[in-house]
Amino acid sequence: MSDRALYLKAAEDLRPNDKQWQAYETVGHCVLLAGPGSGKTKTLTVKLARMLCEDVEEPRGIACITYNNECARELETRLDALGIAPGGRVFIGTVHSFSLTQILLPYAKVAKLGLPDNFQVATRRQTRIALENAHAKVIKGPENPQTWDFRLGQHRRRFLNRDVDAWRTADPQLTKLAETYEAELRQMGVIDFDDMPLLALCALANHAWLRKAIAAKYPILAVDEYQDLGRALHAMVMGLCFSAGMRLFAVGDLDQSIYGFTGANPELLRKLSERDDVETVRLGLNYRCGSQIVTASEYALGEVRGYRTPDGAHGGTIYFHPCTGGYPGQARYLMEQLIPEILARRPGLNLSEIAILYPAAFIGDEVATAAMSHGYGVIRTDGNALYPRGSRLMRWLEQCAMWCCGGWRSGQPRVSRVISEGAGLFHELLATDDDRLEFQRDLIATLWDCRDEAFSLHDWLTALRDKIIKPRMIQARSLADEFETLNTFIDRLGPTGNVDDFPLGEFAGIGSGLDRLNLSTLHSAKGREFDVVILFAMEEGRLPRNYANAADIREARRLFYVGFTRARHEVHLMYGYANQSRFVTEVKNRLST
């Protein structure tokens, strides 16, 4: 079936929903306001396929900016099912990846950004050293320099234009620290994570020719999760789409803006949606959650949105579980009583369809310990996971492991997908057909020799690193931190590490989500869905946090709402008897009236 036939067939699934079809039919700037479970990802991917096939002539393409690498992978997977492979005419990635690969790497020198020749992306070790050196020169205090990291990042992201007086006067000490820290990075020949969009925006703002070049390559810009992407991305959109002529298709939900600490501002999406030159479409159906969960989620949010479920949708159920014994007591109750009750009520339910969500990563340690002591496997996607789940390199290695553990027989994942994702990681050095052919040949030969689920993960990762990754790292300027993550994980699995080595099949299971409980912070669960969601430690002081101001409380409500709306059939709220969150109290009271 041709690419066109695939997306036209998929589009027919949108036709019964008049709002999804309206978004699919738009021809100008469009903002799609899409609540949880509203089918926004399907609408976005089918729309992307249509625009690529009908509205953009080769060799031009489409750029799609997402919030994180997990979102990018989901979009790539769905587009692949429509016959559109990532790479080539389609860029899909984060605003940082877009800034780095589409603006800074090709144009930094000619745009006169003052970056060192052949600059690289800093590793975490390099950013720590730079902050320590800057702190010693500017602050000169006895405290740990890393305690300044959060404030420093906020200050740098706050000022998109450093020519304004406020950059000097609002907080002179932080400004001096920022400038000294950035100078330390440049001495090392590197840029950091926050540098990427800030420098890219500076280049776009100062060079009309660069805006025209980006618009010529990508006449259409799509943005997913717009509410979470902050002021730098918004400024890029304003310049590229409302000045340089790119067409915008933006998707977001004001009620799911939960990253205020990184500079996200839901008002930017609201203002964009209210422009006269933008067609705004609101999706009102929730296909994911049971009707009772949809009703209760509005109580969780504290505002009425009018979302509905389709006719004939299941009901869904909310359960309340007050516990004693603090987090250890809640974790014991969860594993000894609640999980067995859920499995008895829902026979055949795979553990991967159960998610345990909590406000902070350290709480997950208590849950993970209890799960393992009761014989349950877990997959963690929080900051205390075995390795960062957002790492592009580690997620690609998961795909490689899945191929080695049976994918080579079943075609899941397809070898072409494994090759294309790997080629995307090393795109800087695969400039010719010969380079790409050599990479493909080396990768397949290495994977072919490791097709055994019982293979030592330590030995398998070491082989991939030494034969495929390490020889190419010298030219891969954007992967230094990813390579450091891989080396750290290999060391943890080694003879002197703190993690017992385990079989390759288990690593592949982490990638494919086999029969294991999902453990995640509320933030990391965004965009995912499960049959059963257990909201753990829903307590005052944790959600919302103590001493939260009005804006923080509104964001905490949105975070609670995000957790609620991950569930298809059941939501379980767990908390201490005497310390339940005000949000839990409100949901319980309103459901009982």
Coordinates of C-alpha atoms in Angstrom, one line a residue:
M1 CA 0.0 0.0 0.0
S2 CA 1.4 3.5 -0.9
D3 CA 2.1 6.1 1.7
R4 CA -0.9 8.1 0.4
A5 CA -3.2 5.2 0.6
L6 CA -2.1 4.5 4.2
Y7 CA -2.8 8.0 5.5
L8 CA -6.0 8.3 3.6
K9 CA -7.2 5.0 5.1
A10 CA -6.2 6.3 8.6
A11 CA -7.9 9.6 8.0
E12 CA -11.3 7.8 7.6
D13 CA -11.0 7.0 11.3
L14 CA -11.0 10.7 12.0
R15 CA -14.1 11.5 9.9
P16 CA -16.7 10.5 12.5
N17 CA -15.3 13.1 14.9
D18 CA -16.1 16.5 13.4
K19 CA -13.4 18.3 15.3
Q20 CA -10.7 15.9 14.4
W21 CA -11.8 16.1 10.8
Q22 CA -11.8 19.9 11.0
A23 CA -8.2 19.8 12.2
Y24 CA -7.3 17.4 9.4
E25 CA -8.8 19.7 6.8
T26 CA -7.2 23.0 7.9
V27 CA -5.0 24.7 5.3
G28 CA -3.5 27.6 7.3
H29 CA -2.1 28.1 10.8
C30 CA -3.9 25.9 13.2
V31 CA -3.9 25.3 17.0
L32 CA -5.4 22.0 18.1
L33 CA -6.5 22.2 21.8
A34 CA -6.7 18.6 22.8
G35 CA -7.4 17.2 26.3
P36 CA -6.4 13.8 27.6
G37 CA -7.4 10.8 25.6
S38 CA -8.8 12.9 22.8
G39 CA -6.9 11.3 20.0
K40 CA -4.6 14.2 19.5
T41 CA -1.5 12.1 18.6
K42 CA -3.4 10.2 15.9
T43 CA -4.8 13.4 14.5
L44 CA -1.4 15.0 14.5
T45 CA 0.4 12.0 12.8
V46 CA -2.3 11.7 10.1
K47 CA -2.2 15.4 9.5
L48 CA 1.6 15.3 9.3
A49 CA 1.4 12.6 6.7
R50 CA -1.1 14.5 4.7
M51 CA 0.8 17.7 4.7
L52 CA 4.0 16.0 3.7
C53 CA 2.4 14.2 0.8
E54 CA 0.0 16.9 -0.4
D55 CA 1.4 20.3 0.7
V56 CA 5.2 20.1 0.6
E57 CA 7.1 19.3 -2.6
E58 CA 10.3 17.3 -2.5
P59 CA 13.0 17.8 -1.4
R60 CA 11.4 20.2 1.2
G61 CA 10.0 18.7 4.3
I62 CA 8.3 19.2 7.7
A63 CA 9.8 19.8 11.1
C64 CA 7.9 18.6 14.2
I65 CA 9.1 19.7 17.6
T66 CA 8.1 17.6 20.6
Y67 CA 8.6 18.0 24.4
N68 CA 10.9 15.0 24.9
N69 CA 12.5 12.1 23.2
E70 CA 9.7 9.7 24.4
C71 CA 7.2 11.9 22.5
A72 CA 9.4 12.0 19.4
R73 CA 9.7 8.2 19.4
E74 CA 5.9 7.8 19.7
L75 CA 5.4 10.1 16.7
E76 CA 8.1 8.3 14.7
T77 CA 6.5 4.9 15.4
R78 CA 3.1 6.1 14.3
L79 CA 4.4 7.8 11.1
D80 CA 6.4 4.7 10.3
A81 CA 3.1 2.7 10.4
L82 CA 1.9 5.2 7.8
G83 CA 4.9 4.5 5.6
I84 CA 6.9 7.6 6.6
A85 CA 10.3 6.8 8.0
P86 CA 12.1 9.3 10.3
G87 CA 14.9 11.3 8.8
G88 CA 15.1 12.6 5.3
R89 CA 12.3 15.1 4.7
V90 CA 10.9 14.8 8.3
F91 CA 12.6 16.2 11.4
I92 CA 11.1 14.9 14.6
G93 CA 12.7 15.9 17.9
T94 CA 12.9 18.2 20.9
V95 CA 13.4 22.0 20.7
H96 CA 16.9 21.4 21.9
S97 CA 17.6 18.8 19.1
F98 CA 16.0 21.2 16.5
S99 CA 18.1 24.1 17.7
L100 CA 21.3 22.0 17.7
T101 CA 21.0 20.0 14.5
Q102 CA 19.1 22.4 12.3
I103 CA 20.6 25.8 13.4
L104 CA 23.7 25.6 15.5
L105 CA 25.7 22.8 13.9
P106 CA 25.2 24.0 10.3
Y107 CA 25.1 27.8 10.9
A108 CA 26.8 28.8 14.1
K109 CA 30.0 30.0 12.5
V110 CA 28.4 32.0 9.7
A111 CA 25.9 33.4 12.1
K112 CA 28.8 34.7 14.2
L113 CA 27.6 33.2 17.5
G114 CA 31.0 33.3 19.1
L115 CA 31.2 29.5 19.6
P116 CA 34.4 27.6 19.3
D117 CA 35.1 25.8 16.1
N118 CA 33.9 22.2 16.3
F119 CA 32.1 22.9 19.6
Q120 CA 30.5 19.9 21.4
V121 CA 27.6 19.4 23.7
A122 CA 28.8 19.4 27.4
T123 CA 28.6 16.3 29.5
R124 CA 27.2 16.5 33.0
R125 CA 30.7 16.4 34.4
Q126 CA 31.7 19.4 32.3
T127 CA 28.7 21.4 33.4
R128 CA 29.5 20.6 37.0
I129 CA 33.1 21.7 36.6
A130 CA 32.1 24.9 34.8
L131 CA 29.6 25.8 37.6
E132 CA 32.2 25.1 40.3
N133 CA 34.7 27.3 38.6
A134 CA 32.2 30.1 38.0
H135 CA 31.0 29.9 41.6
A136 CA 34.6 30.2 42.9
K137 CA 35.1 33.4 40.9
V138 CA 31.7 35.1 41.5
I139 CA 30.0 33.8 44.7
K140 CA 33.0 32.6 46.7
G141 CA 30.8 31.1 49.3
P142 CA 31.3 27.9 51.3
E143 CA 28.1 26.1 50.0
N144 CA 27.9 23.5 47.3
P145 CA 28.0 25.3 44.0
Q146 CA 25.4 22.9 42.6
T147 CA 22.8 24.5 44.8
W148 CA 22.9 27.4 42.4
D149 CA 22.2 25.3 39.3
F150 CA 18.4 25.6 39.4
R151 CA 18.3 29.4 39.9
L152 CA 21.0 29.8 37.3
G153 CA 19.0 27.9 34.7
Q154 CA 15.8 29.9 35.5
H155 CA 17.7 33.2 35.2
R156 CA 19.2 32.3 31.8
R157 CA 15.9 31.1 30.4
R158 CA 14.1 34.2 31.7
F159 CA 16.1 36.6 29.5
L160 CA 15.8 35.8 25.8
N161 CA 17.2 39.3 25.0
R162 CA 20.2 40.2 27.1
D163 CA 20.4 43.7 25.6
V164 CA 17.7 44.8 28.0
D165 CA 18.6 46.7 31.1
A166 CA 16.9 44.1 33.3
W167 CA 19.6 41.5 32.4
R168 CA 22.0 43.7 34.4
T169 CA 19.7 45.1 37.1
A170 CA 17.2 42.3 38.0
D171 CA 19.8 40.1 39.8
P172 CA 23.4 41.3 39.1
Q173 CA 25.0 38.5 41.0
L174 CA 23.1 35.8 39.0
T175 CA 23.8 37.6 35.7
K176 CA 27.5 37.6 36.6
L177 CA 27.4 34.0 37.5
A178 CA 25.6 33.1 34.3
E179 CA 28.1 35.0 32.1
T180 CA 31.1 33.5 34.0
Y181 CA 29.6 30.0 33.8
E182 CA 29.1 30.3 30.0
A183 CA 32.6 31.6 29.6
E184 CA 33.9 28.5 31.4
L185 CA 31.9 26.3 29.0
R186 CA 33.3 28.1 26.0
Q187 CA 36.8 27.6 27.3
M188 CA 36.1 23.9 27.3
G189 CA 34.8 24.2 23.7
V190 CA 31.2 23.1 24.7
I191 CA 27.7 24.4 25.0
D192 CA 25.1 23.1 27.5
F193 CA 21.4 22.1 27.3
D194 CA 20.0 25.6 28.0
D195 CA 22.5 27.2 25.5
M196 CA 20.9 25.3 22.6
P197 CA 17.5 27.1 22.2
L198 CA 18.9 30.4 23.5
L199 CA 21.7 30.5 21.0
A200 CA 19.4 29.3 18.2
L201 CA 16.9 32.0 19.0
C202 CA 19.7 34.6 19.0
A203 CA 20.8 33.4 15.5
L204 CA 17.2 33.5 14.1
A205 CA 16.5 36.9 15.6
N206 CA 19.6 38.5 14.2
H207 CA 19.6 37.0 10.7
A208 CA 16.7 37.1 8.3
W209 CA 18.5 35.0 5.8
L210 CA 18.6 32.2 8.4
R211 CA 14.9 32.4 9.0
K212 CA 14.4 32.1 5.3
A213 CA 16.7 29.2 5.0
I214 CA 14.9 27.2 7.7
A215 CA 11.5 28.1 6.1
A216 CA 12.8 27.0 2.7
K217 CA 13.8 23.6 4.1
Y218 CA 10.7 23.1 6.3
P219 CA 7.8 25.2 5.0
I220 CA 5.6 23.6 7.7
L221 CA 6.4 23.6 11.5
A222 CA 4.4 21.3 13.8
V223 CA 4.7 21.6 17.6
D224 CA 3.4 19.0 20.0
E225 CA 2.8 19.7 23.7
Y226 CA 3.1 23.4 23.0
Q227 CA 2.1 24.3 26.6
D228 CA 5.3 22.7 27.9
L229 CA 7.9 24.2 25.6
G230 CA 8.6 27.7 27.0
R231 CA 9.4 31.2 25.9
A232 CA 12.3 30.4 23.6
L233 CA 10.3 28.0 21.5
H234 CA 7.4 30.5 21.4
A235 CA 9.7 33.2 20.2
M236 CA 11.0 30.9 17.4
V237 CA 7.4 30.2 16.3
M238 CA 6.6 33.9 16.2
G239 CA 9.6 34.6 14.0
L240 CA 9.5 31.5 11.8
C241 CA 5.7 31.2 11.3
F242 CA 4.5 34.8 11.5
S243 CA 7.4 36.5 9.9
A244 CA 9.4 34.0 7.7
G245 CA 6.3 32.3 6.4
M246 CA 6.3 28.8 7.8
R247 CA 2.9 27.3 8.3
L248 CA 2.1 26.3 11.9
F249 CA 0.2 23.2 13.2
A250 CA 0.4 23.3 17.0
V251 CA -1.1 20.9 19.5
G252 CA -1.4 21.4 23.2
D253 CA -3.6 21.4 26.3
L254 CA -3.5 24.3 28.8
D255 CA -4.6 21.9 31.6
Q256 CA -1.6 19.7 31.2
S257 CA 1.1 22.4 31.6
I258 CA 3.2 20.9 34.4
Y259 CA 6.7 22.2 33.8
G260 CA 6.6 25.7 35.1
F261 CA 10.0 25.0 36.8
T262 CA 11.6 24.8 33.4
G263 CA 10.0 28.0 32.1
A264 CA 6.9 26.5 30.5
N265 CA 4.0 29.0 30.4
P266 CA 0.5 27.9 29.4
E267 CA -0.5 31.5 28.6
L268 CA 1.7 31.4 25.5
L269 CA -0.5 28.7 24.0
R270 CA -3.7 30.6 25.1
K271 CA -2.4 33.8 23.3
L272 CA -1.5 31.8 20.2
S273 CA -4.9 30.2 20.0
E274 CA -6.6 33.6 20.3
R275 CA -4.8 35.1 17.2
D276 CA -7.1 36.2 14.4
D277 CA -4.8 34.5 11.8
V278 CA -4.9 31.1 13.6
E279 CA -7.8 28.5 13.3
T280 CA -8.3 27.0 16.7
V281 CA -9.9 23.6 17.0
R282 CA -11.0 22.0 20.3
L283 CA -11.3 18.3 20.8
G284 CA -14.1 17.4 23.3
L285 CA -14.2 13.6 23.4
N286 CA -12.1 11.5 25.7
Y287 CA -11.6 8.0 24.2
R288 CA -9.3 6.8 26.9
C289 CA -10.9 7.2 30.3
G290 CA -14.2 5.7 31.6
S291 CA -17.0 8.2 32.1
Q292 CA -16.7 8.3 35.9
I293 CA -13.0 9.0 35.6
V294 CA -13.7 11.9 33.2
T295 CA -16.2 13.3 35.7
A296 CA -13.8 12.9 38.6
S297 CA -10.8 14.3 36.6
E298 CA -12.7 17.7 36.4
Y299 CA -13.1 17.6 40.1
A300 CA -9.3 16.9 40.3
L301 CA -8.6 19.9 38.1
G302 CA -11.0 22.1 40.0
E303 CA -12.6 23.4 36.8
V304 CA -15.3 22.3 34.4
R305 CA -14.1 21.5 30.8
G306 CA -17.1 19.7 29.5
Y307 CA -15.2 16.7 28.2
R308 CA -17.4 13.7 27.2
T309 CA -16.9 10.0 26.5
P310 CA -18.2 8.4 23.3
D311 CA -21.6 6.7 23.4
G312 CA -21.3 3.3 25.0
A313 CA -18.0 4.0 26.7
H314 CA -17.2 2.0 29.9
G315 CA -17.8 3.7 33.3
G316 CA -14.4 3.5 35.1
T317 CA -14.1 3.5 38.9
I318 CA -12.3 5.6 41.6
Y319 CA -11.0 3.9 44.7
F320 CA -9.7 5.6 47.9
H321 CA -7.1 3.9 50.1
P322 CA -6.2 5.7 53.4
C323 CA -3.1 3.9 54.9
T324 CA -1.0 3.9 58.1
G325 CA 2.8 3.6 58.4
G326 CA 4.0 6.3 56.1
Y327 CA 5.4 5.4 52.7
P328 CA 6.6 2.0 53.9
G329 CA 3.1 1.2 55.1
Q330 CA 1.5 2.3 51.9
A331 CA 4.0 0.3 49.9
R332 CA 3.3 -2.9 51.9
Y333 CA -0.5 -2.4 51.6
L334 CA -0.1 -1.8 47.8
M335 CA 1.9 -5.0 47.2
E336 CA 0.2 -7.3 49.8
Q337 CA -3.5 -6.3 49.2
L338 CA -4.2 -3.8 46.5
I339 CA -2.2 -5.4 43.6
P340 CA -3.6 -8.9 44.3
E341 CA -7.2 -7.5 44.5
I342 CA -6.8 -5.7 41.1
L343 CA -5.4 -8.9 39.5
A344 CA -8.3 -10.9 41.0
R345 CA -10.9 -8.4 39.7
R346 CA -9.3 -8.1 36.3
P347 CA -8.1 -11.7 35.4
G348 CA -5.6 -11.7 32.6
L349 CA -4.4 -8.2 33.2
N350 CA -0.8 -7.8 32.4
L351 CA 1.3 -6.0 35.0
S352 CA 2.5 -3.6 32.4
E353 CA -1.0 -2.1 32.3
I354 CA -0.7 -1.0 36.0
A355 CA 1.1 2.2 36.7
I356 CA 2.1 3.5 40.2
L357 CA 2.6 7.2 40.0
Y358 CA 4.1 9.4 42.8
P359 CA 5.1 13.1 43.2
A360 CA 8.9 12.6 43.6
A361 CA 11.4 10.0 42.5
F362 CA 12.7 9.1 46.0
I363 CA 9.2 7.8 46.9
G364 CA 9.6 5.3 44.1
D365 CA 12.5 3.7 45.9
E366 CA 10.1 2.6 48.6
V367 CA 7.6 1.2 46.1
A368 CA 10.4 -0.6 44.1
T369 CA 11.8 -2.2 47.2
A370 CA 8.4 -3.5 48.2
A371 CA 7.6 -4.7 44.7
M372 CA 10.7 -6.7 44.4
S373 CA 10.3 -8.2 47.9
H374 CA 6.9 -9.5 46.8
G375 CA 8.1 -10.9 43.5
Y376 CA 6.9 -8.2 41.2
G377 CA 9.2 -6.9 38.4
V378 CA 9.2 -3.2 37.8
I379 CA 10.0 -0.7 35.0
R380 CA 11.0 2.7 36.4
T381 CA 10.8 5.8 34.3
D382 CA 11.8 8.3 37.0
G383 CA 15.1 10.0 38.0
N384 CA 16.2 6.9 39.9
A385 CA 15.8 4.4 37.1
L386 CA 18.8 2.2 36.1
Y387 CA 19.5 4.7 33.3
P388 CA 17.8 7.8 32.0
R389 CA 14.8 6.8 30.1
G390 CA 15.0 9.9 28.0
S391 CA 18.4 9.0 26.6
R392 CA 18.2 8.6 22.8
L393 CA 21.2 6.2 22.8
M394 CA 19.8 4.0 25.5
R395 CA 16.4 3.8 23.9
W396 CA 18.0 2.8 20.6
L397 CA 20.0 0.1 22.4
E398 CA 16.7 -1.2 23.8
Q399 CA 15.4 -1.5 20.2
C400 CA 18.6 -3.3 19.2
A401 CA 18.2 -5.7 22.2
M402 CA 14.6 -6.4 21.2
W403 CA 15.8 -7.3 17.6
C404 CA 18.4 -9.7 19.1
C405 CA 15.8 -11.3 21.3
G406 CA 13.5 -12.5 18.6
G407 CA 12.8 -9.4 16.6
W408 CA 15.0 -10.7 13.8
R409 CA 12.4 -13.5 13.4
S410 CA 9.2 -11.6 13.9
G411 CA 10.1 -8.3 12.3
Q412 CA 9.2 -6.4 15.6
P413 CA 11.1 -4.1 15.5
R414 CA 11.9 -4.1 11.8
V415 CA 15.6 -4.1 11.0
S416 CA 15.1 -1.0 8.8
R417 CA 13.7 0.9 11.9
V418 CA 16.7 -0.2 14.0
I419 CA 19.1 1.0 11.3
S420 CA 17.4 4.3 10.6
E421 CA 17.2 5.2 14.3
G422 CA 20.9 4.4 14.7
A423 CA 21.7 6.4 11.6
G424 CA 19.8 9.3 13.1
L425 CA 22.0 9.3 16.2
F426 CA 25.2 9.4 14.1
H427 CA 23.8 11.7 11.4
E428 CA 26.8 14.0 11.6
L429 CA 29.2 11.5 10.3
L430 CA 27.0 9.5 7.9
A431 CA 27.2 12.1 5.1
T432 CA 27.6 9.7 2.1
D433 CA 25.9 6.6 0.9
D434 CA 29.2 4.7 1.6
D435 CA 29.2 5.9 5.2
R436 CA 25.6 4.8 5.7
L437 CA 26.3 1.4 4.0
E438 CA 29.3 0.8 6.3
F439 CA 27.3 1.7 9.4
Q440 CA 24.5 -0.6 8.3
R441 CA 26.9 -3.5 7.6
D442 CA 28.8 -3.1 10.9
L443 CA 25.6 -2.9 12.9
I444 CA 23.9 -5.9 11.4
A445 CA 27.0 -8.0 11.7
T446 CA 27.4 -7.1 15.4
L447 CA 23.7 -7.7 16.2
W448 CA 23.6 -11.0 14.3
D449 CA 26.4 -12.4 16.4
C450 CA 24.5 -11.6 19.6
R451 CA 21.1 -13.1 19.0
D452 CA 20.6 -14.8 22.4
E453 CA 18.3 -13.7 25.2
A454 CA 20.7 -15.3 27.7
F455 CA 23.6 -13.1 26.6
S456 CA 25.2 -11.1 29.4
L457 CA 23.9 -7.5 29.2
H458 CA 27.3 -6.2 30.3
D459 CA 29.1 -8.1 27.5
W460 CA 26.4 -7.2 24.9
L461 CA 26.6 -3.4 25.7
T462 CA 30.3 -3.5 25.7
A463 CA 30.4 -5.1 22.2
L464 CA 28.0 -2.5 20.8
R465 CA 29.9 0.3 22.4
D466 CA 33.3 -0.9 21.2
K467 CA 32.4 -2.0 17.7
I468 CA 29.6 0.4 16.7
I469 CA 29.4 3.5 19.0
K470 CA 33.0 4.3 20.1
P471 CA 34.6 4.4 16.6
R472 CA 32.0 7.0 15.6
M473 CA 32.0 9.1 18.8
I474 CA 34.9 11.2 17.8
Q475 CA 32.8 13.0 15.1
A476 CA 29.5 12.9 16.9
R477 CA 29.5 16.3 18.6
S478 CA 26.1 16.0 20.2
L479 CA 26.4 12.5 21.8
A480 CA 29.2 13.0 24.4
D481 CA 26.7 13.1 27.3
E482 CA 24.8 10.1 26.0
F483 CA 28.1 8.1 25.7
E484 CA 28.9 9.0 29.3
T485 CA 25.5 7.7 30.3
L486 CA 26.2 4.4 28.5
N487 CA 29.7 4.0 30.0
T488 CA 28.3 4.7 33.5
F489 CA 25.6 2.0 33.1
I490 CA 28.2 -0.5 31.8
D491 CA 30.4 0.2 34.8
R492 CA 27.4 -0.3 37.1
L493 CA 26.9 -3.8 35.6
G494 CA 30.6 -4.7 35.7
P495 CA 32.5 -6.7 38.4
T496 CA 33.0 -3.6 40.6
G497 CA 29.5 -2.1 39.9
N498 CA 26.5 -1.8 42.2
V499 CA 24.0 -3.6 39.9
D500 CA 24.0 -7.3 39.3
D501 CA 24.4 -8.1 35.6
F502 CA 21.3 -9.5 34.0
P503 CA 20.4 -11.2 30.7
L504 CA 19.9 -9.3 27.4
G505 CA 16.3 -10.6 27.3
E506 CA 15.5 -8.7 30.5
F507 CA 16.9 -5.5 29.0
A508 CA 14.8 -6.1 25.9
G509 CA 11.8 -6.5 28.2
I510 CA 12.4 -3.1 29.6
G511 CA 12.1 -1.7 26.1
S512 CA 9.0 -3.6 25.2
G513 CA 7.1 -3.4 28.5
L514 CA 6.7 -7.0 29.5
D515 CA 4.9 -8.3 32.6
R516 CA 6.2 -5.6 35.0
L517 CA 4.7 -2.8 37.1
N518 CA 5.3 0.7 35.8
L519 CA 6.8 3.0 38.4
S520 CA 6.9 6.7 37.4
T521 CA 6.7 10.2 38.8
L522 CA 3.6 12.1 37.8
H523 CA 5.7 14.3 35.5
S524 CA 7.3 11.3 33.7
A525 CA 3.9 9.6 33.1
K526 CA 2.6 12.4 31.0
G527 CA 1.5 11.3 27.5
R528 CA 1.1 7.6 28.6
E529 CA -1.9 5.5 29.4
F530 CA -2.7 2.4 31.4
D531 CA -5.7 0.3 32.4
V532 CA -5.1 0.9 36.1
V533 CA -3.4 3.9 37.7
I534 CA -2.4 4.0 41.4
L535 CA -1.7 7.5 42.6
F536 CA 0.7 6.9 45.5
A537 CA 1.5 9.4 48.4
M538 CA -1.2 11.9 47.5
E539 CA -0.6 13.9 50.6
E540 CA -0.4 17.5 51.8
G541 CA 3.2 18.8 51.7
R542 CA 3.9 16.6 48.7
L543 CA 1.0 17.5 46.4
P544 CA 0.7 20.4 46.7
R545 CA 4.1 21.1 48.4
N546 CA 4.3 23.0 51.6
Y547 CA 4.5 26.8 51.2
A548 CA 3.3 26.7 47.6
N549 CA 2.1 30.0 46.2
A550 CA -1.1 30.3 44.2
A551 CA 0.6 29.6 40.8
D552 CA 2.4 26.5 42.3
I553 CA -1.0 25.2 43.6
R554 CA -2.6 25.6 40.2
E555 CA 0.2 23.7 38.6
A556 CA 0.0 21.0 41.3
R557 CA -3.7 20.6 40.5
R558 CA -2.8 20.2 36.8
L559 CA -0.2 17.6 37.8
F560 CA -2.9 15.7 39.8
Y561 CA -5.2 15.9 36.8
V562 CA -2.5 14.5 34.5
G563 CA -2.1 11.5 36.8
F564 CA -5.9 11.0 37.0
T565 CA -6.3 11.0 33.2
R566 CA -3.6 8.3 32.5
A567 CA -6.2 5.6 33.5
R568 CA -8.7 3.8 31.3
H569 CA -10.6 1.8 33.9
E570 CA -9.5 2.3 37.5
V571 CA -7.9 5.1 39.5
H572 CA -6.7 4.3 43.0
L573 CA -5.8 7.1 45.4
M574 CA -3.4 6.2 48.2
Y575 CA -2.5 8.5 51.2
G576 CA -1.9 8.7 54.9
Y577 CA -5.0 8.6 57.1
A578 CA -4.3 12.0 58.6
N579 CA -2.6 13.7 55.7
Q580 CA -4.6 13.3 52.5
S581 CA -4.1 16.0 49.9
R582 CA -6.7 18.7 49.7
F583 CA -7.2 17.5 46.1
V584 CA -8.1 14.0 47.2
T585 CA -10.5 15.5 49.8
E586 CA -12.3 17.5 47.1
V587 CA -12.6 14.6 44.7
K588 CA -14.0 12.4 47.5
N589 CA -16.5 14.9 48.7
R590 CA -17.8 15.8 45.2
L591 CA -18.1 12.2 44.2
S592 CA -20.2 11.5 47.3
T593 CA -22.7 14.3 46.8

